[in-house]
Amino acid sequence: MELSIGSKDFLDSFQHIWEKNIDDYGTSKVNLFVLNINANNFDYSSLTRNLLDPLIDYSVSRKIKERFKGKPHTLTRTAQDKFKEYINNTGELGEFLLYCFLESHLEAPKILSKLELKTSTSMYVHGADGVHFLKLDNGNYQLIFGESKTIKGMTDALSAAFTSIYEFKNEINKDGKEKSGINYEKTLLHSNLDKEAFSDEERSFLENLIYPKKDRDFYVDDAFGIFIGYEIEINTEDMKLPNDQFRQKIISTISDDVSRRLGYIAKKIEEYKLFGHNFYIYVMPFSELDDNRRKILEEII
């Protein structure tokens, strides 16, 4: 099954600083991506430009894209309207960025996005931020459930993400108004496969991923994809540095800050007993998080 994203131009917006293991086995990883820097500022305009096409891939199903094939303006408007409705309900950018990273970097195809999974306005706040799958080198598969947090403090964002994952896995819903949790999400996922333009063979394969049959020739494990957006403060004196010195200092500072949280991530996995799950974590710093997140959303819709 192919990726839903049309191209990987999204990654051109970033420097991929590093990938580091969380555990001794290399099963869970943190990837640090930093926006390209232009004249001592993060280049948000490049990111915005490279989000326009993935917006369509994220917001509408393969079935809708097929229906409007040859009608690019209609397809774009349909995607923008659907995404705008979603943003009005959630105000969130992180789910969309997580989708882009999972598809373009991890190469884990989307099964259904959060927009397609949720059947009512109130359900936007519950459940996974989309579901992807990944084929491993050993021939087995993982179902990847998304979780994203964009919070000014990186530690706060990580804490909130792992708390959400713990509650999702253990089917804890503090509101008590809707069904929730990983098993309910699988039921929802299975019942909504018709929203995508899957062939009979693809549908059978996906059904076997969600509810493995005894005659399967592979194993399936639940995993999690996490996007963490946090705020980095850049002072005026640093802004005055020559471009090459600014890049070096900012990237070094960001790298050190994120590296210091690796132990904290391992601690949260231990605390919540989330052993056995692979974690694919993407970390991205923002300057003036609230303002720039708002501007990005305004420009792409």
PDB file of C-alpha atoms in Angstrom:
ATOM      1  CA  MET A   1       0.000   0.000   0.000  1.00  0.00           C
ATOM      2  CA  GLU A   2       1.379   3.378  -1.002  1.00  0.00           C
ATOM      3  CA  LEU A   3       1.886   6.460   1.137  1.00  0.00           C
ATOM      4  CA  SER A   4      -0.990   8.932   1.024  1.00  0.00           C
ATOM      5  CA  ILE A   5       1.312  11.960   0.914  1.00  0.00           C
ATOM      6  CA  GLY A   6       2.089  13.050  -2.622  1.00  0.00           C
ATOM      7  CA  SER A   7       5.706  14.085  -2.098  1.00  0.00           C
ATOM      8  CA  LYS A   8       8.300  14.456   0.630  1.00  0.00           C
ATOM      9  CA  ASP A   9       8.928  18.166  -0.017  1.00  0.00           C
ATOM     10  CA  PHE A  10       7.719  18.786   3.542  1.00  0.00           C
ATOM     11  CA  LEU A  11      11.115  17.609   4.795  1.00  0.00           C
ATOM     12  CA  ASP A  12      12.843  20.325   2.747  1.00  0.00           C
ATOM     13  CA  SER A  13      11.627  22.796   5.383  1.00  0.00           C
ATOM     14  CA  PHE A  14      13.937  21.318   8.019  1.00  0.00           C
ATOM     15  CA  GLN A  15      17.376  20.339   9.117  1.00  0.00           C
ATOM     16  CA  HIS A  16      17.273  16.830  10.546  1.00  0.00           C
ATOM     17  CA  ILE A  17      19.673  17.359  13.444  1.00  0.00           C
ATOM     18  CA  TRP A  18      19.805  13.820  14.804  1.00  0.00           C
ATOM     19  CA  GLU A  19      18.032  10.583  15.642  1.00  0.00           C
ATOM     20  CA  LYS A  20      18.708   9.069  19.074  1.00  0.00           C
ATOM     21  CA  ASN A  21      17.588   5.866  20.763  1.00  0.00           C
ATOM     22  CA  ILE A  22      15.563   5.962  23.944  1.00  0.00           C
ATOM     23  CA  ASP A  23      16.320   2.404  25.023  1.00  0.00           C
ATOM     24  CA  ASP A  24      19.204  -0.045  24.746  1.00  0.00           C
ATOM     25  CA  TYR A  25      17.477  -2.013  21.990  1.00  0.00           C
ATOM     26  CA  GLY A  26      16.925   0.860  19.569  1.00  0.00           C
ATOM     27  CA  THR A  27      13.218   0.137  19.335  1.00  0.00           C
ATOM     28  CA  SER A  28      12.112   3.662  20.282  1.00  0.00           C
ATOM     29  CA  LYS A  29      13.651   6.794  18.846  1.00  0.00           C
ATOM     30  CA  VAL A  30      13.592  10.574  19.087  1.00  0.00           C
ATOM     31  CA  ASN A  31      14.116  12.616  15.932  1.00  0.00           C
ATOM     32  CA  LEU A  32      14.982  16.295  16.235  1.00  0.00           C
ATOM     33  CA  PHE A  33      13.953  18.494  13.320  1.00  0.00           C
ATOM     34  CA  VAL A  34      14.720  22.230  13.242  1.00  0.00           C
ATOM     35  CA  LEU A  35      13.218  24.607  10.704  1.00  0.00           C
ATOM     36  CA  ASN A  36      15.622  26.081   8.187  1.00  0.00           C
ATOM     37  CA  ILE A  37      17.066  29.377   9.376  1.00  0.00           C
ATOM     38  CA  ASN A  38      17.037  32.464   7.164  1.00  0.00           C
ATOM     39  CA  ALA A  39      18.585  35.736   8.401  1.00  0.00           C
ATOM     40  CA  ASN A  40      18.537  34.520  12.020  1.00  0.00           C
ATOM     41  CA  ASN A  41      14.860  33.557  11.956  1.00  0.00           C
ATOM     42  CA  PHE A  42      13.091  30.238  11.531  1.00  0.00           C
ATOM     43  CA  ASP A  43      11.771  30.079   7.967  1.00  0.00           C
ATOM     44  CA  TYR A  44       8.051  29.619   8.589  1.00  0.00           C
ATOM     45  CA  SER A  45       7.168  30.733   5.056  1.00  0.00           C
ATOM     46  CA  SER A  46       8.993  27.714   3.630  1.00  0.00           C
ATOM     47  CA  LEU A  47       7.120  25.412   6.008  1.00  0.00           C
ATOM     48  CA  THR A  48       3.787  26.982   5.083  1.00  0.00           C
ATOM     49  CA  ARG A  49       4.504  26.528   1.383  1.00  0.00           C
ATOM     50  CA  ASN A  50       5.460  22.886   1.886  1.00  0.00           C
ATOM     51  CA  LEU A  51       2.290  22.190   3.886  1.00  0.00           C
ATOM     52  CA  LEU A  52      -0.144  23.196   1.145  1.00  0.00           C
ATOM     53  CA  ASP A  53      -0.085  19.924  -0.788  1.00  0.00           C
ATOM     54  CA  PRO A  54       0.041  17.625   2.279  1.00  0.00           C
ATOM     55  CA  LEU A  55      -3.016  19.495   3.573  1.00  0.00           C
ATOM     56  CA  ILE A  56      -5.027  17.794   0.830  1.00  0.00           C
ATOM     57  CA  ASP A  57      -3.508  14.372   1.539  1.00  0.00           C
ATOM     58  CA  TYR A  58      -4.239  14.765   5.257  1.00  0.00           C
ATOM     59  CA  SER A  59      -7.704  16.280   5.124  1.00  0.00           C
ATOM     60  CA  VAL A  60      -9.431  14.164   2.502  1.00  0.00           C
ATOM     61  CA  SER A  61      -9.450  10.451   1.853  1.00  0.00           C
ATOM     62  CA  ARG A  62      -7.938   8.665  -1.105  1.00  0.00           C
ATOM     63  CA  LYS A  63     -11.524   8.070  -2.230  1.00  0.00           C
ATOM     64  CA  ILE A  64     -12.284  11.806  -2.324  1.00  0.00           C
ATOM     65  CA  LYS A  65      -9.015  12.521  -4.140  1.00  0.00           C
ATOM     66  CA  GLU A  66      -9.951   9.940  -6.741  1.00  0.00           C
ATOM     67  CA  ARG A  67     -13.423  11.454  -7.140  1.00  0.00           C
ATOM     68  CA  PHE A  68     -12.000  14.920  -7.836  1.00  0.00           C
ATOM     69  CA  LYS A  69      -9.141  13.723  -9.992  1.00  0.00           C
ATOM     70  CA  GLY A  70      -8.605  16.326 -12.706  1.00  0.00           C
ATOM     71  CA  LYS A  71     -10.361  19.010 -10.620  1.00  0.00           C
ATOM     72  CA  PRO A  72      -7.494  20.419  -8.510  1.00  0.00           C
ATOM     73  CA  HIS A  73      -9.300  23.615  -7.463  1.00  0.00           C
ATOM     74  CA  THR A  74     -12.364  21.732  -6.253  1.00  0.00           C
ATOM     75  CA  LEU A  75     -10.176  19.252  -4.400  1.00  0.00           C
ATOM     76  CA  THR A  76      -8.163  22.033  -2.756  1.00  0.00           C
ATOM     77  CA  ARG A  77     -11.298  23.868  -1.631  1.00  0.00           C
ATOM     78  CA  THR A  78     -12.822  20.659  -0.260  1.00  0.00           C
ATOM     79  CA  ALA A  79      -9.662  19.926   1.728  1.00  0.00           C
ATOM     80  CA  GLN A  80      -9.378  23.485   3.055  1.00  0.00           C
ATOM     81  CA  ASP A  81     -13.015  23.554   4.153  1.00  0.00           C
ATOM     82  CA  LYS A  82     -12.698  20.235   5.946  1.00  0.00           C
ATOM     83  CA  PHE A  83      -9.431  21.234   7.611  1.00  0.00           C
ATOM     84  CA  LYS A  84     -10.862  24.611   8.639  1.00  0.00           C
ATOM     85  CA  GLU A  85     -13.813  22.929  10.338  1.00  0.00           C
ATOM     86  CA  TYR A  86     -11.398  20.626  12.118  1.00  0.00           C
ATOM     87  CA  ILE A  87      -9.166  23.505  13.237  1.00  0.00           C
ATOM     88  CA  ASN A  88     -12.188  25.426  14.533  1.00  0.00           C
ATOM     89  CA  ASN A  89     -12.930  22.440  16.770  1.00  0.00           C
ATOM     90  CA  THR A  90      -9.380  21.758  17.930  1.00  0.00           C
ATOM     91  CA  GLY A  91      -7.163  24.775  17.179  1.00  0.00           C
ATOM     92  CA  GLU A  92      -4.339  22.277  16.752  1.00  0.00           C
ATOM     93  CA  LEU A  93      -1.512  22.071  14.230  1.00  0.00           C
ATOM     94  CA  GLY A  94       0.420  19.210  15.807  1.00  0.00           C
ATOM     95  CA  GLU A  95      -1.722  16.367  14.437  1.00  0.00           C
ATOM     96  CA  PHE A  96      -1.116  17.596  10.900  1.00  0.00           C
ATOM     97  CA  LEU A  97       2.645  17.920  11.421  1.00  0.00           C
ATOM     98  CA  LEU A  98       2.759  14.445  12.966  1.00  0.00           C
ATOM     99  CA  TYR A  99       1.017  13.040   9.895  1.00  0.00           C
ATOM    100  CA  CYS A 100       3.620  14.705   7.665  1.00  0.00           C
ATOM    101  CA  PHE A 101       6.541  13.307   9.671  1.00  0.00           C
ATOM    102  CA  LEU A 102       5.130   9.776   9.899  1.00  0.00           C
ATOM    103  CA  GLU A 103       4.483   9.629   6.166  1.00  0.00           C
ATOM    104  CA  SER A 104       7.483  11.510   4.768  1.00  0.00           C
ATOM    105  CA  HIS A 105      10.201  10.495   7.258  1.00  0.00           C
ATOM    106  CA  LEU A 106       9.117   7.188   8.819  1.00  0.00           C
ATOM    107  CA  GLU A 107       7.321   6.147   5.609  1.00  0.00           C
ATOM    108  CA  ALA A 108       4.367   4.800   7.575  1.00  0.00           C
ATOM    109  CA  PRO A 109       1.219   5.016   5.401  1.00  0.00           C
ATOM    110  CA  LYS A 110      -1.890   6.607   6.833  1.00  0.00           C
ATOM    111  CA  ILE A 111      -4.845   4.302   7.321  1.00  0.00           C
ATOM    112  CA  LEU A 112      -7.192   7.044   8.498  1.00  0.00           C
ATOM    113  CA  SER A 113      -6.591  10.566   9.797  1.00  0.00           C
ATOM    114  CA  LYS A 114      -8.220  12.048  12.859  1.00  0.00           C
ATOM    115  CA  LEU A 115     -10.627  13.924  10.597  1.00  0.00           C
ATOM    116  CA  GLU A 116     -11.832  10.667   9.068  1.00  0.00           C
ATOM    117  CA  LEU A 117     -11.973   8.776  12.374  1.00  0.00           C
ATOM    118  CA  LYS A 118     -14.124  11.213  14.314  1.00  0.00           C
ATOM    119  CA  THR A 119     -17.837  11.094  13.654  1.00  0.00           C
ATOM    120  CA  SER A 120     -18.981  14.105  15.688  1.00  0.00           C
ATOM    121  CA  THR A 121     -17.663  17.452  16.867  1.00  0.00           C
ATOM    122  CA  SER A 122     -17.251  16.248  20.453  1.00  0.00           C
ATOM    123  CA  MET A 123     -15.160  13.298  19.322  1.00  0.00           C
ATOM    124  CA  TYR A 124     -12.366  15.535  18.022  1.00  0.00           C
ATOM    125  CA  VAL A 125     -10.987  15.689  21.552  1.00  0.00           C
ATOM    126  CA  HIS A 126     -10.847  11.928  22.076  1.00  0.00           C
ATOM    127  CA  GLY A 127      -8.734   9.133  20.701  1.00  0.00           C
ATOM    128  CA  ALA A 128      -5.643   8.918  18.562  1.00  0.00           C
ATOM    129  CA  ASP A 129      -4.414  11.676  16.283  1.00  0.00           C
ATOM    130  CA  GLY A 130      -4.697   9.399  13.267  1.00  0.00           C
ATOM    131  CA  VAL A 131      -3.565   5.816  12.680  1.00  0.00           C
ATOM    132  CA  HIS A 132      -0.707   4.630  10.447  1.00  0.00           C
ATOM    133  CA  PHE A 133       0.997   1.296   9.881  1.00  0.00           C
ATOM    134  CA  LEU A 134       4.642   0.368   9.420  1.00  0.00           C
ATOM    135  CA  LYS A 135       6.187  -2.739   7.910  1.00  0.00           C
ATOM    136  CA  LEU A 136       9.306  -3.818   9.798  1.00  0.00           C
ATOM    137  CA  ASP A 137      12.443  -5.346   8.331  1.00  0.00           C
ATOM    138  CA  ASN A 138      11.509  -8.723   9.838  1.00  0.00           C
ATOM    139  CA  GLY A 139       8.218  -8.818   7.923  1.00  0.00           C
ATOM    140  CA  ASN A 140       6.040  -7.962  10.910  1.00  0.00           C
ATOM    141  CA  TYR A 141       3.906  -4.834  11.267  1.00  0.00           C
ATOM    142  CA  GLN A 142       3.037  -2.098  13.721  1.00  0.00           C
ATOM    143  CA  LEU A 143      -0.167  -0.115  14.073  1.00  0.00           C
ATOM    144  CA  ILE A 144       0.970   3.399  14.972  1.00  0.00           C
ATOM    145  CA  PHE A 145      -1.443   5.547  16.974  1.00  0.00           C
ATOM    146  CA  GLY A 146      -0.708   9.266  16.900  1.00  0.00           C
ATOM    147  CA  GLU A 147      -0.387  11.690  19.806  1.00  0.00           C
ATOM    148  CA  SER A 148       0.661  15.329  19.487  1.00  0.00           C
ATOM    149  CA  LYS A 149       1.242  18.151  21.926  1.00  0.00           C
ATOM    150  CA  THR A 150       2.295  21.723  21.198  1.00  0.00           C
ATOM    151  CA  ILE A 151       2.988  23.345  24.551  1.00  0.00           C
ATOM    152  CA  LYS A 152       5.534  26.040  25.387  1.00  0.00           C
ATOM    153  CA  GLY A 153       7.449  23.903  27.869  1.00  0.00           C
ATOM    154  CA  MET A 154       9.035  20.798  26.346  1.00  0.00           C
ATOM    155  CA  THR A 155       8.830  18.808  29.573  1.00  0.00           C
ATOM    156  CA  ASP A 156       5.171  19.771  29.984  1.00  0.00           C
ATOM    157  CA  ALA A 157       4.464  18.681  26.406  1.00  0.00           C
ATOM    158  CA  LEU A 158       6.174  15.320  26.920  1.00  0.00           C
ATOM    159  CA  SER A 159       4.370  14.757  30.211  1.00  0.00           C
ATOM    160  CA  ALA A 160       0.997  15.543  28.641  1.00  0.00           C
ATOM    161  CA  ALA A 161       1.693  13.259  25.673  1.00  0.00           C
ATOM    162  CA  PHE A 162       2.611  10.246  27.786  1.00  0.00           C
ATOM    163  CA  THR A 163      -0.318  10.831  30.140  1.00  0.00           C
ATOM    164  CA  SER A 164      -2.643  10.816  27.126  1.00  0.00           C
ATOM    165  CA  ILE A 165      -1.072   7.623  25.790  1.00  0.00           C
ATOM    166  CA  TYR A 166      -1.400   5.927  29.190  1.00  0.00           C
ATOM    167  CA  GLU A 167      -5.082   6.892  29.381  1.00  0.00           C
ATOM    168  CA  PHE A 168      -5.637   5.839  25.766  1.00  0.00           C
ATOM    169  CA  LYS A 169      -4.067   2.428  26.312  1.00  0.00           C
ATOM    170  CA  ASN A 170      -5.958   1.851  29.554  1.00  0.00           C
ATOM    171  CA  GLU A 171      -9.240   3.241  28.202  1.00  0.00           C
ATOM    172  CA  ILE A 172      -9.463   6.006  30.775  1.00  0.00           C
ATOM    173  CA  ASN A 173     -11.829   8.817  29.795  1.00  0.00           C
ATOM    174  CA  LYS A 174     -11.984  11.534  32.434  1.00  0.00           C
ATOM    175  CA  ASP A 175     -14.992  13.198  30.786  1.00  0.00           C
ATOM    176  CA  GLY A 176     -16.964   9.973  30.705  1.00  0.00           C
ATOM    177  CA  LYS A 177     -19.137  11.230  27.843  1.00  0.00           C
ATOM    178  CA  GLU A 178     -17.769   9.172  24.974  1.00  0.00           C
ATOM    179  CA  LYS A 179     -16.319   5.746  24.515  1.00  0.00           C
ATOM    180  CA  SER A 180     -12.572   5.937  24.179  1.00  0.00           C
ATOM    181  CA  GLY A 181      -9.378   3.948  24.302  1.00  0.00           C
ATOM    182  CA  ILE A 182      -7.296   1.812  22.038  1.00  0.00           C
ATOM    183  CA  ASN A 183      -9.819  -1.012  21.590  1.00  0.00           C
ATOM    184  CA  TYR A 184     -12.638   1.393  20.786  1.00  0.00           C
ATOM    185  CA  GLU A 185     -10.313   3.157  18.346  1.00  0.00           C
ATOM    186  CA  LYS A 186      -9.682  -0.125  16.545  1.00  0.00           C
ATOM    187  CA  THR A 187     -13.431  -0.692  16.287  1.00  0.00           C
ATOM    188  CA  LEU A 188     -13.850   2.817  14.909  1.00  0.00           C
ATOM    189  CA  LEU A 189     -10.958   2.279  12.520  1.00  0.00           C
ATOM    190  CA  HIS A 190     -12.364  -1.003  11.233  1.00  0.00           C
ATOM    191  CA  SER A 191     -15.850   0.412  10.702  1.00  0.00           C
ATOM    192  CA  ASN A 192     -14.526   3.423   8.764  1.00  0.00           C
ATOM    193  CA  LEU A 193     -12.291   1.660   6.246  1.00  0.00           C
ATOM    194  CA  ASP A 194     -14.937   2.274   3.577  1.00  0.00           C
ATOM    195  CA  LYS A 195     -14.104   5.988   3.745  1.00  0.00           C
ATOM    196  CA  GLU A 196     -10.828   5.253   1.972  1.00  0.00           C
ATOM    197  CA  ALA A 197     -10.390   4.005  -1.598  1.00  0.00           C
ATOM    198  CA  PHE A 198      -8.818   0.704  -0.648  1.00  0.00           C
ATOM    199  CA  SER A 199      -8.838  -2.233  -3.033  1.00  0.00           C
ATOM    200  CA  ASP A 200     -10.345  -5.490  -1.792  1.00  0.00           C
ATOM    201  CA  GLU A 201      -6.830  -6.808  -1.244  1.00  0.00           C
ATOM    202  CA  GLU A 202      -5.774  -3.709   0.712  1.00  0.00           C
ATOM    203  CA  ARG A 203      -8.930  -3.770   2.806  1.00  0.00           C
ATOM    204  CA  SER A 204      -8.400  -7.434   3.680  1.00  0.00           C
ATOM    205  CA  PHE A 205      -4.798  -6.663   4.621  1.00  0.00           C
ATOM    206  CA  LEU A 206      -5.806  -3.725   6.837  1.00  0.00           C
ATOM    207  CA  GLU A 207      -8.537  -5.745   8.526  1.00  0.00           C
ATOM    208  CA  ASN A 208      -5.887  -8.333   9.336  1.00  0.00           C
ATOM    209  CA  LEU A 209      -3.696  -5.609  10.844  1.00  0.00           C
ATOM    210  CA  ILE A 210      -6.497  -4.328  13.053  1.00  0.00           C
ATOM    211  CA  TYR A 211      -7.850  -7.744  14.043  1.00  0.00           C
ATOM    212  CA  PRO A 212      -5.184 -10.359  13.150  1.00  0.00           C
ATOM    213  CA  LYS A 213      -6.512 -13.733  12.001  1.00  0.00           C
ATOM    214  CA  LYS A 214      -5.059 -17.078  12.988  1.00  0.00           C
ATOM    215  CA  ASP A 215      -3.851 -17.834   9.457  1.00  0.00           C
ATOM    216  CA  ARG A 216      -1.782 -14.649   9.166  1.00  0.00           C
ATOM    217  CA  ASP A 217       1.916 -14.956   8.369  1.00  0.00           C
ATOM    218  CA  PHE A 218       3.007 -11.906  10.380  1.00  0.00           C
ATOM    219  CA  TYR A 219       2.694 -10.393  13.850  1.00  0.00           C
ATOM    220  CA  VAL A 220       1.178  -6.990  14.661  1.00  0.00           C
ATOM    221  CA  ASP A 221       2.118  -4.789  17.610  1.00  0.00           C
ATOM    222  CA  ASP A 222       0.687  -1.470  18.773  1.00  0.00           C
ATOM    223  CA  ALA A 223       3.110   1.471  18.632  1.00  0.00           C
ATOM    224  CA  PHE A 224       2.886   5.240  19.066  1.00  0.00           C
ATOM    225  CA  GLY A 225       3.942   8.221  17.003  1.00  0.00           C
ATOM    226  CA  ILE A 226       4.407  11.431  18.984  1.00  0.00           C
ATOM    227  CA  PHE A 227       4.870  15.026  17.850  1.00  0.00           C
ATOM    228  CA  ILE A 228       6.211  17.517  20.380  1.00  0.00           C
ATOM    229  CA  GLY A 229       6.206  21.203  19.513  1.00  0.00           C
ATOM    230  CA  TYR A 230       7.712  23.507  22.120  1.00  0.00           C
ATOM    231  CA  GLU A 231       8.910  27.099  22.406  1.00  0.00           C
ATOM    232  CA  ILE A 232      12.512  28.248  22.358  1.00  0.00           C
ATOM    233  CA  GLU A 233      13.339  31.775  23.485  1.00  0.00           C
ATOM    234  CA  ILE A 234      15.789  33.668  21.288  1.00  0.00           C
ATOM    235  CA  ASN A 235      17.202  36.811  22.863  1.00  0.00           C
ATOM    236  CA  THR A 236      18.050  40.053  21.083  1.00  0.00           C
ATOM    237  CA  GLU A 237      21.805  39.671  21.497  1.00  0.00           C
ATOM    238  CA  ASP A 238      21.754  36.300  19.768  1.00  0.00           C
ATOM    239  CA  MET A 239      19.739  37.809  16.919  1.00  0.00           C
ATOM    240  CA  LYS A 240      22.640  40.208  16.290  1.00  0.00           C
ATOM    241  CA  LEU A 241      25.140  37.392  15.704  1.00  0.00           C
ATOM    242  CA  PRO A 242      26.542  36.687  12.230  1.00  0.00           C
ATOM    243  CA  ASN A 243      24.378  34.122  10.425  1.00  0.00           C
ATOM    244  CA  ASP A 244      26.780  31.201  10.753  1.00  0.00           C
ATOM    245  CA  GLN A 245      27.378  31.857  14.465  1.00  0.00           C
ATOM    246  CA  PHE A 246      23.644  32.197  15.091  1.00  0.00           C
ATOM    247  CA  ARG A 247      22.885  28.881  13.397  1.00  0.00           C
ATOM    248  CA  GLN A 248      25.621  27.118  15.292  1.00  0.00           C
ATOM    249  CA  LYS A 249      24.556  28.511  18.671  1.00  0.00           C
ATOM    250  CA  ILE A 250      20.813  27.970  18.256  1.00  0.00           C
ATOM    251  CA  ILE A 251      21.136  24.439  16.918  1.00  0.00           C
ATOM    252  CA  SER A 252      23.607  23.535  19.664  1.00  0.00           C
ATOM    253  CA  THR A 253      21.256  24.933  22.322  1.00  0.00           C
ATOM    254  CA  ILE A 254      18.254  23.081  20.911  1.00  0.00           C
ATOM    255  CA  SER A 255      20.201  19.832  20.579  1.00  0.00           C
ATOM    256  CA  ASP A 256      21.372  20.025  24.191  1.00  0.00           C
ATOM    257  CA  ASP A 257      17.874  20.859  25.467  1.00  0.00           C
ATOM    258  CA  VAL A 258      16.250  17.911  23.713  1.00  0.00           C
ATOM    259  CA  SER A 259      19.084  15.494  24.567  1.00  0.00           C
ATOM    260  CA  ARG A 260      18.586  16.274  28.251  1.00  0.00           C
ATOM    261  CA  ARG A 261      14.965  15.069  27.965  1.00  0.00           C
ATOM    262  CA  LEU A 262      15.829  11.570  26.737  1.00  0.00           C
ATOM    263  CA  GLY A 263      16.123  10.311  30.297  1.00  0.00           C
ATOM    264  CA  TYR A 264      12.788  11.915  31.140  1.00  0.00           C
ATOM    265  CA  ILE A 265      11.133  10.109  28.224  1.00  0.00           C
ATOM    266  CA  ALA A 266      12.537   6.786  29.425  1.00  0.00           C
ATOM    267  CA  LYS A 267      11.274   7.621  32.920  1.00  0.00           C
ATOM    268  CA  LYS A 268       7.714   8.245  31.670  1.00  0.00           C
ATOM    269  CA  ILE A 269       7.717   4.926  29.795  1.00  0.00           C
ATOM    270  CA  GLU A 270       8.825   3.252  33.028  1.00  0.00           C
ATOM    271  CA  GLU A 271       6.320   5.165  35.160  1.00  0.00           C
ATOM    272  CA  TYR A 272       3.355   4.245  32.970  1.00  0.00           C
ATOM    273  CA  LYS A 273       4.633   0.716  32.255  1.00  0.00           C
ATOM    274  CA  LEU A 274       4.448   1.258  28.517  1.00  0.00           C
ATOM    275  CA  PHE A 275       6.992  -1.464  27.853  1.00  0.00           C
ATOM    276  CA  GLY A 276       6.669  -3.388  24.620  1.00  0.00           C
ATOM    277  CA  HIS A 277       5.497  -0.396  22.598  1.00  0.00           C
ATOM    278  CA  ASN A 278       7.755   1.302  20.080  1.00  0.00           C
ATOM    279  CA  PHE A 279       7.743   5.088  20.200  1.00  0.00           C
ATOM    280  CA  TYR A 280       8.538   7.291  17.211  1.00  0.00           C
ATOM    281  CA  ILE A 281       8.961  10.779  18.628  1.00  0.00           C
ATOM    282  CA  TYR A 282       9.400  13.927  16.551  1.00  0.00           C
ATOM    283  CA  VAL A 283      10.498  17.120  18.296  1.00  0.00           C
ATOM    284  CA  MET A 284      10.308  20.565  16.697  1.00  0.00           C
ATOM    285  CA  PRO A 285      11.086  23.914  18.366  1.00  0.00           C
ATOM    286  CA  PHE A 286       9.101  27.069  17.603  1.00  0.00           C
ATOM    287  CA  SER A 287       9.908  30.688  18.299  1.00  0.00           C
ATOM    288  CA  GLU A 288       6.868  32.528  19.693  1.00  0.00           C
ATOM    289  CA  LEU A 289       4.863  29.319  19.541  1.00  0.00           C
ATOM    290  CA  ASP A 290       1.328  30.679  19.827  1.00  0.00           C
ATOM    291  CA  ASP A 291       1.771  33.464  17.265  1.00  0.00           C
ATOM    292  CA  ASN A 292       3.562  31.355  14.671  1.00  0.00           C
ATOM    293  CA  ARG A 293       1.200  28.416  15.041  1.00  0.00           C
ATOM    294  CA  ARG A 294      -1.728  30.778  14.449  1.00  0.00           C
ATOM    295  CA  LYS A 295      -0.055  32.371  11.408  1.00  0.00           C
ATOM    296  CA  ILE A 296       0.705  28.990   9.839  1.00  0.00           C
ATOM    297  CA  LEU A 297      -2.899  27.875  10.235  1.00  0.00           C
ATOM    298  CA  GLU A 298      -4.229  31.142   8.812  1.00  0.00           C
ATOM    299  CA  GLU A 299      -1.997  30.917   5.752  1.00  0.00           C
ATOM    300  CA  ILE A 300      -2.745  27.315   4.810  1.00  0.00           C
ATOM    301  CA  ILE A 301      -6.526  27.677   5.034  1.00  0.00           C
TER     302      ILE A 301
END
